[in-house]
Amino acid sequence: MKLAKKYADSLKAVDTTVQYEPLEAVKNVIATAKAKFDETIELHVRLGVDPRQADQQVRGTVVLPHGTGKKVRVLVIAKGENADKAEKAGADIVGAEEIIAKIAGDGFLDFDVCITTPDMMGQMGRVAKILGPKGLMPSPKSGTVTTDIVKAIKDTKAGKVEYRLDKTAIIHCPIGKKSFGEEKLLTNFNALMEAIVKAKPAAAKGTYIKSITLASTMGIGVKVNYKFN
């Protein structure tokens, strides 16, 4: 009941039918994030594209200037020199065939991001059906299949996020924690929105950005008025 009351109070404080300028929207989201824990602030963008069409997919990565506020556990599947580099660069788990076998046999998923080298992708096919549905399967598009293991680890630890269109033509992505404050959240918001705008497919027709909403983990959605060329 307490949560319901807080939610109702938030609905009174913010007009959910109004599109707020980005800074004002961030302020409202922070003000209505009333849970006892440090809520994650998420960006939800509805695009005017058809997710069923291969030439209208929107997907990419961006390093948020202030990170996400989440400690990211990185698994690197690599051998030899690349494995050594991964350990020195701060990967949480490093391995090769034995890790793949652990994922396949035991369902091991105690990590947030999986990075691998191109030479290991042939063996990664064994666990594609396990990692794929969880969004953990490495791919060149997300920068998680690479020969530059060190950069991939550093970018991930620094706050690299992947944005991708879902089946309903919406992108959902975190931009930080409530505790970040207005300035850092706004900077992360702008960085992510710029990346999404740049990723506009050539085949997209009509209005590209249909709607933008910011929301905290337990809070209400706040509409955003975002201008771009």
mmCIF file of N, CA, C and O in Angstrom, residues 127-229:
data_model
loop_
_atom_site.group_PDB
_atom_site.id
_atom_site.type_symbol
_atom_site.label_atom_id
_atom_site.label_comp_id
_atom_site.label_asym_id
_atom_site.label_seq_id
_atom_site.Cartn_x
_atom_site.Cartn_y
_atom_site.Cartn_z
ATOM 1 N N VAL A 127 26.959 -22.936 -27.191
ATOM 2 C CA VAL A 127 26.176 -22.278 -26.129
ATOM 3 C C VAL A 127 25.313 -21.129 -26.645
ATOM 4 O O VAL A 127 24.768 -20.357 -25.863
ATOM 5 N N ALA A 128 25.192 -21.010 -27.956
ATOM 6 C CA ALA A 128 24.414 -19.917 -28.543
ATOM 7 C C ALA A 128 22.958 -19.925 -28.077
ATOM 8 O O ALA A 128 22.374 -18.877 -27.795
ATOM 9 N N LYS A 129 22.369 -21.128 -27.961
ATOM 10 C CA LYS A 129 20.962 -21.218 -27.552
ATOM 11 C C LYS A 129 20.772 -20.899 -26.072
ATOM 12 O O LYS A 129 19.665 -20.597 -25.636
ATOM 13 N N ILE A 130 21.866 -20.974 -25.307
ATOM 14 C CA ILE A 130 21.798 -20.630 -23.888
ATOM 15 C C ILE A 130 22.017 -19.134 -23.688
ATOM 16 O O ILE A 130 21.273 -18.457 -22.978
ATOM 17 N N LEU A 131 23.049 -18.602 -24.354
ATOM 18 C CA LEU A 131 23.408 -17.203 -24.179
ATOM 19 C C LEU A 131 22.511 -16.247 -24.966
ATOM 20 O O LEU A 131 22.215 -15.148 -24.507
ATOM 21 N N GLY A 132 22.089 -16.672 -26.151
ATOM 22 C CA GLY A 132 21.280 -15.809 -27.019
ATOM 23 C C GLY A 132 20.042 -15.233 -26.357
ATOM 24 O O GLY A 132 19.855 -14.005 -26.326
ATOM 25 N N PRO A 133 19.162 -16.072 -25.805
ATOM 26 C CA PRO A 133 17.932 -15.565 -25.172
ATOM 27 C C PRO A 133 18.190 -14.656 -23.972
ATOM 28 O O PRO A 133 17.344 -13.848 -23.600
ATOM 29 N N LYS A 134 19.378 -14.771 -23.375
ATOM 30 C CA LYS A 134 19.735 -13.937 -22.228
ATOM 31 C C LYS A 134 20.419 -12.637 -22.648
ATOM 32 O O LYS A 134 20.746 -11.797 -21.810
ATOM 33 N N GLY A 135 20.639 -12.478 -23.947
ATOM 34 C CA GLY A 135 21.334 -11.292 -24.443
ATOM 35 C C GLY A 135 22.819 -11.301 -24.130
ATOM 36 O O GLY A 135 23.460 -10.256 -24.095
ATOM 37 N N LEU A 136 23.391 -12.496 -23.927
ATOM 38 C CA LEU A 136 24.791 -12.618 -23.528
ATOM 39 C C LEU A 136 25.701 -13.166 -24.620
ATOM 40 O O LEU A 136 26.914 -13.261 -24.426
ATOM 41 N N MET A 137 25.115 -13.535 -25.769
ATOM 42 C CA MET A 137 25.936 -14.095 -26.842
ATOM 43 C C MET A 137 26.797 -13.001 -27.484
ATOM 44 O O MET A 137 26.293 -11.965 -27.910
ATOM 45 N N PRO A 138 28.107 -13.206 -27.530
ATOM 46 C CA PRO A 138 28.992 -12.203 -28.159
ATOM 47 C C PRO A 138 28.650 -12.003 -29.629
ATOM 48 O O PRO A 138 28.227 -12.938 -30.318
ATOM 49 N N SER A 139 28.842 -10.774 -30.110
ATOM 50 C CA SER A 139 28.605 -10.489 -31.528
ATOM 51 C C SER A 139 29.498 -9.337 -31.968
ATOM 52 O O SER A 139 29.797 -8.438 -31.175
ATOM 53 N N PRO A 140 29.931 -9.346 -33.228
ATOM 54 C CA PRO A 140 30.755 -8.243 -33.733
ATOM 55 C C PRO A 140 30.040 -6.894 -33.652
ATOM 56 O O PRO A 140 30.665 -5.871 -33.394
ATOM 57 N N LYS A 141 28.711 -6.887 -33.860
ATOM 58 C CA LYS A 141 27.951 -5.636 -33.849
ATOM 59 C C LYS A 141 27.982 -4.947 -32.493
ATOM 60 O O LYS A 141 27.937 -3.724 -32.412
ATOM 61 N N SER A 142 28.043 -5.732 -31.433
ATOM 62 C CA SER A 142 28.063 -5.141 -30.097
ATOM 63 C C SER A 142 29.489 -4.949 -29.587
ATOM 64 O O SER A 142 29.700 -4.476 -28.471
ATOM 65 N N GLY A 143 30.475 -5.316 -30.422
ATOM 66 C CA GLY A 143 31.872 -5.125 -30.039
ATOM 67 C C GLY A 143 32.384 -6.172 -29.076
ATOM 68 O O GLY A 143 33.459 -6.014 -28.480
ATOM 69 N N THR A 144 31.628 -7.265 -28.905
ATOM 70 C CA THR A 144 32.035 -8.302 -27.955
ATOM 71 C C THR A 144 32.717 -9.493 -28.636
ATOM 72 O O THR A 144 33.100 -10.452 -27.968
ATOM 73 N N VAL A 145 32.849 -9.431 -29.939
ATOM 74 C CA VAL A 145 33.732 -10.349 -30.675
ATOM 75 C C VAL A 145 34.804 -9.474 -31.294
ATOM 76 O O VAL A 145 34.533 -8.706 -32.220
ATOM 77 N N THR A 146 36.010 -9.547 -30.750
ATOM 78 C CA THR A 146 37.039 -8.587 -31.151
ATOM 79 C C THR A 146 38.443 -9.128 -30.922
ATOM 80 O O THR A 146 38.648 -10.017 -30.089
ATOM 81 N N THR A 147 39.387 -8.568 -31.653
ATOM 82 C CA THR A 147 40.795 -8.909 -31.422
ATOM 83 C C THR A 147 41.414 -7.952 -30.401
ATOM 84 O O THR A 147 42.470 -8.226 -29.857
ATOM 85 N N ASP A 148 40.712 -6.831 -30.157
ATOM 86 C CA ASP A 148 41.199 -5.857 -29.176
ATOM 87 C C ASP A 148 40.491 -6.088 -27.839
ATOM 88 O O ASP A 148 39.599 -5.330 -27.434
ATOM 89 N N ILE A 149 40.914 -7.135 -27.166
ATOM 90 C CA ILE A 149 40.287 -7.544 -25.913
ATOM 91 C C ILE A 149 40.395 -6.459 -24.843
ATOM 92 O O ILE A 149 39.445 -6.193 -24.105
ATOM 93 N N VAL A 150 41.547 -5.822 -24.768
ATOM 94 C CA VAL A 150 41.780 -4.818 -23.731
ATOM 95 C C VAL A 150 40.786 -3.660 -23.851
ATOM 96 O O VAL A 150 40.172 -3.245 -22.863
ATOM 97 N N LYS A 151 40.608 -3.130 -25.064
ATOM 98 C CA LYS A 151 39.675 -2.019 -25.270
ATOM 99 C C LYS A 151 38.240 -2.444 -24.942
ATOM 100 O O LYS A 151 37.493 -1.688 -24.321
ATOM 101 N N ALA A 152 37.873 -3.650 -25.363
ATOM 102 C CA ALA A 152 36.515 -4.131 -25.118
ATOM 103 C C ALA A 152 36.222 -4.217 -23.628
ATOM 104 O O ALA A 152 35.138 -3.836 -23.171
ATOM 105 N N ILE A 153 37.191 -4.704 -22.858
ATOM 106 C CA ILE A 153 37.009 -4.812 -21.408
ATOM 107 C C ILE A 153 36.911 -3.432 -20.778
ATOM 108 O O ILE A 153 36.020 -3.163 -19.968
ATOM 109 N N LYS A 154 37.830 -2.541 -21.151
ATOM 110 C CA LYS A 154 37.843 -1.193 -20.569
ATOM 111 C C LYS A 154 36.559 -0.430 -20.892
ATOM 112 O O LYS A 154 35.997 0.256 -20.034
ATOM 113 N N ASP A 155 36.087 -0.543 -22.145
ATOM 114 C CA ASP A 155 34.846 0.138 -22.535
ATOM 115 C C ASP A 155 33.660 -0.405 -21.742
ATOM 116 O O ASP A 155 32.799 0.360 -21.280
ATOM 117 N N THR A 156 33.617 -1.716 -21.586
ATOM 118 C CA THR A 156 32.513 -2.343 -20.856
ATOM 119 C C THR A 156 32.515 -1.923 -19.399
ATOM 120 O O THR A 156 31.478 -1.566 -18.832
ATOM 121 N N LYS A 157 33.673 -1.929 -18.783
ATOM 122 C CA LYS A 157 33.791 -1.538 -17.382
ATOM 123 C C LYS A 157 33.495 -0.045 -17.195
ATOM 124 O O LYS A 157 33.018 0.376 -16.137
ATOM 125 N N ALA A 158 33.790 0.740 -18.237
ATOM 126 C CA ALA A 158 33.589 2.195 -18.147
ATOM 127 C C ALA A 158 32.133 2.597 -18.321
ATOM 128 O O ALA A 158 31.762 3.744 -18.067
ATOM 129 N N GLY A 159 31.296 1.661 -18.779
ATOM 130 C CA GLY A 159 29.883 1.993 -18.910
ATOM 131 C C GLY A 159 29.345 1.872 -20.319
ATOM 132 O O GLY A 159 28.414 2.592 -20.696
ATOM 133 N N LYS A 160 29.912 0.967 -21.106
ATOM 134 C CA LYS A 160 29.374 0.760 -22.458
ATOM 135 C C LYS A 160 28.051 0.022 -22.371
ATOM 136 O O LYS A 160 27.932 -0.982 -21.675
ATOM 137 N N VAL A 161 27.056 0.541 -23.042
ATOM 138 C CA VAL A 161 25.750 -0.119 -23.072
ATOM 139 C C VAL A 161 25.378 -0.429 -24.514
ATOM 140 O O VAL A 161 25.787 0.262 -25.445
ATOM 141 N N GLU A 162 24.620 -1.478 -24.679
ATOM 142 C CA GLU A 162 24.121 -1.839 -26.005
ATOM 143 C C GLU A 162 22.653 -1.439 -26.095
ATOM 144 O O GLU A 162 21.876 -1.698 -25.175
ATOM 145 N N TYR A 163 22.294 -0.776 -27.170
ATOM 146 C CA TYR A 163 20.889 -0.457 -27.408
ATOM 147 C C TYR A 163 20.437 -1.230 -28.633
ATOM 148 O O TYR A 163 21.168 -1.371 -29.605
ATOM 149 N N ARG A 164 19.262 -1.768 -28.567
ATOM 150 C CA ARG A 164 18.736 -2.534 -29.706
ATOM 151 C C ARG A 164 17.214 -2.508 -29.707
ATOM 152 O O ARG A 164 16.573 -2.453 -28.667
ATOM 153 N N LEU A 165 16.669 -2.530 -30.886
ATOM 154 C CA LEU A 165 15.229 -2.486 -31.093
ATOM 155 C C LEU A 165 14.594 -3.800 -30.648
ATOM 156 O O LEU A 165 15.109 -4.873 -30.953
ATOM 157 N N ASP A 166 13.465 -3.712 -29.922
ATOM 158 C CA ASP A 166 12.755 -4.948 -29.607
ATOM 159 C C ASP A 166 11.648 -5.176 -30.641
ATOM 160 O O ASP A 166 11.519 -4.418 -31.609
ATOM 161 N N LYS A 167 10.841 -6.193 -30.436
ATOM 162 C CA LYS A 167 9.814 -6.565 -31.413
ATOM 163 C C LYS A 167 8.708 -5.528 -31.546
ATOM 164 O O LYS A 167 7.957 -5.545 -32.526
ATOM 165 N N THR A 168 8.605 -4.644 -30.563
ATOM 166 C CA THR A 168 7.566 -3.612 -30.609
ATOM 167 C C THR A 168 8.109 -2.254 -31.051
ATOM 168 O O THR A 168 7.467 -1.234 -30.866
ATOM 169 N N ALA A 169 9.330 -2.273 -31.605
ATOM 170 C CA ALA A 169 9.989 -1.059 -32.117
ATOM 171 C C ALA A 169 10.365 -0.075 -31.010
ATOM 172 O O ALA A 169 10.347 1.136 -31.204
ATOM 173 N N ILE A 170 10.690 -0.603 -29.834
ATOM 174 C CA ILE A 170 11.106 0.238 -28.709
ATOM 175 C C ILE A 170 12.518 -0.154 -28.265
ATOM 176 O O ILE A 170 12.872 -1.328 -28.249
ATOM 177 N N ILE A 171 13.313 0.851 -27.928
ATOM 178 C CA ILE A 171 14.636 0.638 -27.337
ATOM 179 C C ILE A 171 14.535 0.931 -25.848
ATOM 180 O O ILE A 171 14.005 1.967 -25.441
ATOM 181 N N HIS A 172 15.004 -0.003 -25.021
ATOM 182 C CA HIS A 172 15.025 0.177 -23.573
ATOM 183 C C HIS A 172 16.489 0.157 -23.130
ATOM 184 O O HIS A 172 17.215 -0.781 -23.449
ATOM 185 N N CYS A 173 16.924 1.160 -22.390
ATOM 186 C CA CYS A 173 18.338 1.213 -22.008
ATOM 187 C C CYS A 173 18.532 2.047 -20.729
ATOM 188 O O CYS A 173 17.930 3.112 -20.595
ATOM 189 N N PRO A 174 19.376 1.586 -19.807
ATOM 190 C CA PRO A 174 19.645 2.368 -18.597
ATOM 191 C C PRO A 174 20.570 3.541 -18.889
ATOM 192 O O PRO A 174 21.434 3.450 -19.765
ATOM 193 N N ILE A 175 20.385 4.637 -18.163
ATOM 194 C CA ILE A 175 21.302 5.779 -18.312
ATOM 195 C C ILE A 175 21.964 6.151 -16.981
ATOM 196 O O ILE A 175 22.644 7.169 -16.899
ATOM 197 N N GLY A 176 21.770 5.311 -15.960
ATOM 198 C CA GLY A 176 22.429 5.583 -14.691
ATOM 199 C C GLY A 176 21.531 5.335 -13.497
ATOM 200 O O GLY A 176 20.470 4.716 -13.610
ATOM 201 N N LYS A 177 21.974 5.824 -12.345
ATOM 202 C CA LYS A 177 21.235 5.661 -11.095
ATOM 203 C C LYS A 177 20.695 7.016 -10.618
ATOM 204 O O LYS A 177 21.222 8.063 -10.979
ATOM 205 N N LYS A 178 19.672 6.962 -9.781
ATOM 206 C CA LYS A 178 19.097 8.182 -9.212
ATOM 207 C C LYS A 178 20.172 9.031 -8.536
ATOM 208 O O LYS A 178 20.179 10.264 -8.649
ATOM 209 N N SER A 179 21.107 8.363 -7.862
ATOM 210 C CA SER A 179 22.153 9.065 -7.110
ATOM 211 C C SER A 179 23.120 9.844 -7.999
ATOM 212 O O SER A 179 23.880 10.676 -7.507
ATOM 213 N N PHE A 180 23.090 9.613 -9.313
ATOM 214 C CA PHE A 180 23.966 10.344 -10.217
ATOM 215 C C PHE A 180 23.681 11.847 -10.180
ATOM 216 O O PHE A 180 24.574 12.659 -10.400
ATOM 217 N N GLY A 181 22.410 12.192 -9.975
ATOM 218 C CA GLY A 181 22.038 13.597 -10.011
ATOM 219 C C GLY A 181 21.691 14.059 -11.421
ATOM 220 O O GLY A 181 21.905 13.346 -12.403
ATOM 221 N N GLU A 182 21.161 15.264 -11.513
ATOM 222 C CA GLU A 182 20.632 15.782 -12.774
ATOM 223 C C GLU A 182 21.684 15.882 -13.878
ATOM 224 O O GLU A 182 21.457 15.446 -15.011
ATOM 225 N N GLU A 183 22.828 16.469 -13.562
ATOM 226 C CA GLU A 183 23.831 16.755 -14.594
ATOM 227 C C GLU A 183 24.367 15.485 -15.258
ATOM 228 O O GLU A 183 24.429 15.395 -16.489
ATOM 229 N N LYS A 184 24.747 14.502 -14.448
ATOM 230 C CA LYS A 184 25.306 13.267 -15.006
ATOM 231 C C LYS A 184 24.261 12.477 -15.790
ATOM 232 O O LYS A 184 24.557 11.928 -16.858
ATOM 233 N N LEU A 185 23.049 12.426 -15.274
ATOM 234 C CA LEU A 185 21.989 11.710 -15.982
ATOM 235 C C LEU A 185 21.663 12.383 -17.314
ATOM 236 O O LEU A 185 21.443 11.710 -18.324
ATOM 237 N N LEU A 186 21.638 13.709 -17.317
ATOM 238 C CA LEU A 186 21.353 14.436 -18.551
ATOM 239 C C LEU A 186 22.462 14.205 -19.583
ATOM 240 O O LEU A 186 22.182 14.013 -20.773
ATOM 241 N N THR A 187 23.711 14.202 -19.137
ATOM 242 C CA THR A 187 24.838 13.948 -20.052
ATOM 243 C C THR A 187 24.739 12.556 -20.652
ATOM 244 O O THR A 187 24.940 12.363 -21.861
ATOM 245 N N ASN A 188 24.421 11.563 -19.826
ATOM 246 C CA ASN A 188 24.266 10.192 -20.323
ATOM 247 C C ASN A 188 23.076 10.085 -21.273
ATOM 248 O O ASN A 188 23.146 9.394 -22.301
ATOM 249 N N PHE A 189 21.991 10.772 -20.929
ATOM 250 C CA PHE A 189 20.793 10.792 -21.788
ATOM 251 C C PHE A 189 21.147 11.319 -23.176
ATOM 252 O O PHE A 189 20.801 10.719 -24.202
ATOM 253 N N ASN A 190 21.841 12.445 -23.214
ATOM 254 C CA ASN A 190 22.203 13.050 -24.498
ATOM 255 C C ASN A 190 23.130 12.157 -25.313
ATOM 256 O O ASN A 190 22.987 12.050 -26.540
ATOM 257 N N ALA A 191 24.073 11.493 -24.645
ATOM 258 C CA ALA A 191 25.009 10.605 -25.346
ATOM 259 C C ALA A 191 24.265 9.438 -25.988
ATOM 260 O O ALA A 191 24.533 9.075 -27.146
ATOM 261 N N LEU A 192 23.337 8.864 -25.263
ATOM 262 C CA LEU A 192 22.578 7.728 -25.797
ATOM 263 C C LEU A 192 21.645 8.158 -26.917
ATOM 264 O O LEU A 192 21.552 7.493 -27.958
ATOM 265 N N MET A 193 20.968 9.290 -26.734
ATOM 266 C CA MET A 193 20.053 9.760 -27.775
ATOM 267 C C MET A 193 20.800 10.117 -29.058
ATOM 268 O O MET A 193 20.330 9.832 -30.159
ATOM 269 N N GLU A 194 21.966 10.725 -28.935
ATOM 270 C CA GLU A 194 22.765 11.052 -30.122
ATOM 271 C C GLU A 194 23.145 9.784 -30.879
ATOM 272 O O GLU A 194 23.138 9.755 -32.118
ATOM 273 N N ALA A 195 23.484 8.732 -30.154
ATOM 274 C CA ALA A 195 23.853 7.467 -30.785
ATOM 275 C C ALA A 195 22.657 6.857 -31.514
ATOM 276 O O ALA A 195 22.783 6.353 -32.636
ATOM 277 N N ILE A 196 21.485 6.917 -30.888
ATOM 278 C CA ILE A 196 20.275 6.349 -31.509
ATOM 279 C C ILE A 196 19.901 7.134 -32.765
ATOM 280 O O ILE A 196 19.513 6.554 -33.787
ATOM 281 N N VAL A 197 20.025 8.447 -32.708
ATOM 282 C CA VAL A 197 19.713 9.291 -33.873
ATOM 283 C C VAL A 197 20.670 8.977 -35.027
ATOM 284 O O VAL A 197 20.254 8.846 -36.185
ATOM 285 N N LYS A 198 21.958 8.834 -34.702
ATOM 286 C CA LYS A 198 22.957 8.527 -35.736
ATOM 287 C C LYS A 198 22.739 7.148 -36.354
ATOM 288 O O LYS A 198 23.141 6.895 -37.489
ATOM 289 N N ALA A 199 22.098 6.267 -35.600
ATOM 290 C CA ALA A 199 21.883 4.895 -36.071
ATOM 291 C C ALA A 199 20.632 4.757 -36.947
ATOM 292 O O ALA A 199 20.259 3.649 -37.325
ATOM 293 N N LYS A 200 20.007 5.877 -37.289
ATOM 294 C CA LYS A 200 18.783 5.828 -38.102
ATOM 295 C C LYS A 200 19.049 5.086 -39.418
ATOM 296 O O LYS A 200 19.937 5.462 -40.183
ATOM 297 N N PRO A 201 18.280 4.037 -39.706
ATOM 298 C CA PRO A 201 18.473 3.284 -40.952
ATOM 299 C C PRO A 201 18.088 4.109 -42.174
ATOM 300 O O PRO A 201 17.147 4.913 -42.117
ATOM 301 N N ALA A 202 18.797 3.914 -43.263
ATOM 302 C CA ALA A 202 18.495 4.636 -44.500
ATOM 303 C C ALA A 202 17.088 4.298 -44.995
ATOM 304 O O ALA A 202 16.438 5.118 -45.652
ATOM 305 N N ALA A 203 16.618 3.105 -44.665
ATOM 306 C CA ALA A 203 15.305 2.651 -45.141
ATOM 307 C C ALA A 203 14.151 3.201 -44.306
ATOM 308 O O ALA A 203 12.985 3.034 -44.663
ATOM 309 N N ALA A 204 14.459 3.858 -43.189
ATOM 310 C CA ALA A 204 13.403 4.392 -42.315
ATOM 311 C C ALA A 204 12.696 5.566 -42.984
ATOM 312 O O ALA A 204 13.338 6.478 -43.497
ATOM 313 N N LYS A 205 11.379 5.543 -42.980
ATOM 314 C CA LYS A 205 10.579 6.604 -43.586
ATOM 315 C C LYS A 205 9.702 7.267 -42.527
ATOM 316 O O LYS A 205 9.360 6.660 -41.520
ATOM 317 N N GLY A 206 9.341 8.517 -42.761
ATOM 318 C CA GLY A 206 8.458 9.211 -41.832
ATOM 319 C C GLY A 206 9.162 9.613 -40.554
ATOM 320 O O GLY A 206 10.377 9.826 -40.527
ATOM 321 N N THR A 207 8.399 9.720 -39.486
ATOM 322 C CA THR A 207 8.927 10.149 -38.189
ATOM 323 C C THR A 207 9.799 9.051 -37.589
ATOM 324 O O THR A 207 9.326 7.933 -37.389
ATOM 325 N N TYR A 208 11.049 9.381 -37.298
ATOM 326 C CA TYR A 208 11.978 8.378 -36.749
ATOM 327 C C TYR A 208 11.777 8.215 -35.241
ATOM 328 O O TYR A 208 11.574 7.117 -34.742
ATOM 329 N N ILE A 209 11.833 9.318 -34.495
ATOM 330 C CA ILE A 209 11.627 9.260 -33.049
ATOM 331 C C ILE A 209 10.146 9.516 -32.763
ATOM 332 O O ILE A 209 9.664 10.639 -32.889
ATOM 333 N N LYS A 210 9.409 8.498 -32.390
ATOM 334 C CA LYS A 210 7.972 8.628 -32.136
ATOM 335 C C LYS A 210 7.697 9.143 -30.731
ATOM 336 O O LYS A 210 6.823 10.000 -30.536
ATOM 337 N N SER A 211 8.399 8.600 -29.747
ATOM 338 C CA SER A 211 8.205 9.062 -28.371
ATOM 339 C C SER A 211 9.406 8.681 -27.523
ATOM 340 O O SER A 211 10.116 7.714 -27.822
ATOM 341 N N ILE A 212 9.634 9.465 -26.471
ATOM 342 C CA ILE A 212 10.738 9.217 -25.536
ATOM 343 C C ILE A 212 10.181 9.304 -24.119
ATOM 344 O O ILE A 212 9.473 10.248 -23.782
ATOM 345 N N THR A 213 10.513 8.307 -23.318
ATOM 346 C CA THR A 213 10.060 8.288 -21.928
ATOM 347 C C THR A 213 11.218 7.944 -21.005
ATOM 348 O O THR A 213 12.010 7.055 -21.303
ATOM 349 N N LEU A 214 11.312 8.651 -19.905
ATOM 350 C CA LEU A 214 12.266 8.330 -18.851
ATOM 351 C C LEU A 214 11.491 7.780 -17.657
ATOM 352 O O LEU A 214 10.410 8.278 -17.335
ATOM 353 N N ALA A 215 12.053 6.773 -17.010
ATOM 354 C CA ALA A 215 11.384 6.203 -15.838
ATOM 355 C C ALA A 215 12.406 5.584 -14.902
ATOM 356 O O ALA A 215 13.445 5.086 -15.341
ATOM 357 N N SER A 216 12.116 5.628 -13.619
ATOM 358 C CA SER A 216 12.962 4.943 -12.646
ATOM 359 C C SER A 216 12.414 3.532 -12.440
ATOM 360 O O SER A 216 11.321 3.204 -12.911
ATOM 361 N N THR A 217 13.156 2.705 -11.723
ATOM 362 C CA THR A 217 12.777 1.306 -11.533
ATOM 363 C C THR A 217 11.351 1.155 -11.025
ATOM 364 O O THR A 217 10.588 0.327 -11.525
ATOM 365 N N MET A 218 10.987 1.948 -10.036
ATOM 366 C CA MET A 218 9.663 1.826 -9.418
ATOM 367 C C MET A 218 8.783 3.048 -9.671
ATOM 368 O O MET A 218 7.674 3.136 -9.131
ATOM 369 N N GLY A 219 9.268 3.980 -10.470
ATOM 370 C CA GLY A 219 8.543 5.234 -10.641
ATOM 371 C C GLY A 219 7.685 5.285 -11.890
ATOM 372 O O GLY A 219 7.564 4.319 -12.651
ATOM 373 N N ILE A 220 7.122 6.449 -12.124
ATOM 374 C CA ILE A 220 6.240 6.659 -13.277
ATOM 375 C C ILE A 220 7.054 7.044 -14.509
ATOM 376 O O ILE A 220 8.216 7.428 -14.408
ATOM 377 N N GLY A 221 6.429 6.942 -15.673
ATOM 378 C CA GLY A 221 7.076 7.352 -16.909
ATOM 379 C C GLY A 221 6.903 8.842 -17.141
ATOM 380 O O GLY A 221 5.803 9.383 -16.975
ATOM 381 N N VAL A 222 7.992 9.514 -17.517
ATOM 382 C CA VAL A 222 7.959 10.951 -17.806
ATOM 383 C C VAL A 222 8.310 11.157 -19.268
ATOM 384 O O VAL A 222 9.382 10.749 -19.725
ATOM 385 N N LYS A 223 7.427 11.784 -20.015
ATOM 386 C CA LYS A 223 7.645 11.993 -21.447
ATOM 387 C C LYS A 223 8.659 13.112 -21.685
ATOM 388 O O LYS A 223 8.695 14.092 -20.940
ATOM 389 N N VAL A 224 9.441 12.950 -22.747
ATOM 390 C CA VAL A 224 10.524 13.901 -23.032
ATOM 391 C C VAL A 224 10.339 14.525 -24.405
ATOM 392 O O VAL A 224 10.038 13.828 -25.390
ATOM 393 N N ASN A 225 10.556 15.816 -24.488
ATOM 394 C CA ASN A 225 10.545 16.528 -25.758
ATOM 395 C C ASN A 225 11.990 16.694 -26.212
ATOM 396 O O ASN A 225 12.740 17.488 -25.633
ATOM 397 N N TYR A 226 12.401 15.926 -27.204
ATOM 398 C CA TYR A 226 13.792 15.935 -27.648
ATOM 399 C C TYR A 226 13.870 16.405 -29.080
ATOM 400 O O TYR A 226 13.245 15.836 -29.971
ATOM 401 N N LYS A 227 14.641 17.443 -29.315
ATOM 402 C CA LYS A 227 14.786 17.996 -30.667
ATOM 403 C C LYS A 227 16.102 17.535 -31.281
ATOM 404 O O LYS A 227 17.133 17.540 -30.625
ATOM 405 N N PHE A 228 16.039 17.148 -32.550
ATOM 406 C CA PHE A 228 17.250 16.764 -33.263
ATOM 407 C C PHE A 228 17.072 17.085 -34.736
ATOM 408 O O PHE A 228 15.959 17.246 -35.236
ATOM 409 N N ASN A 229 18.210 17.185 -35.442
ATOM 410 C CA ASN A 229 18.146 17.518 -36.870
ATOM 411 C C ASN A 229 18.011 16.259 -37.702
ATOM 412 O O ASN A 229 18.597 15.251 -37.385
#
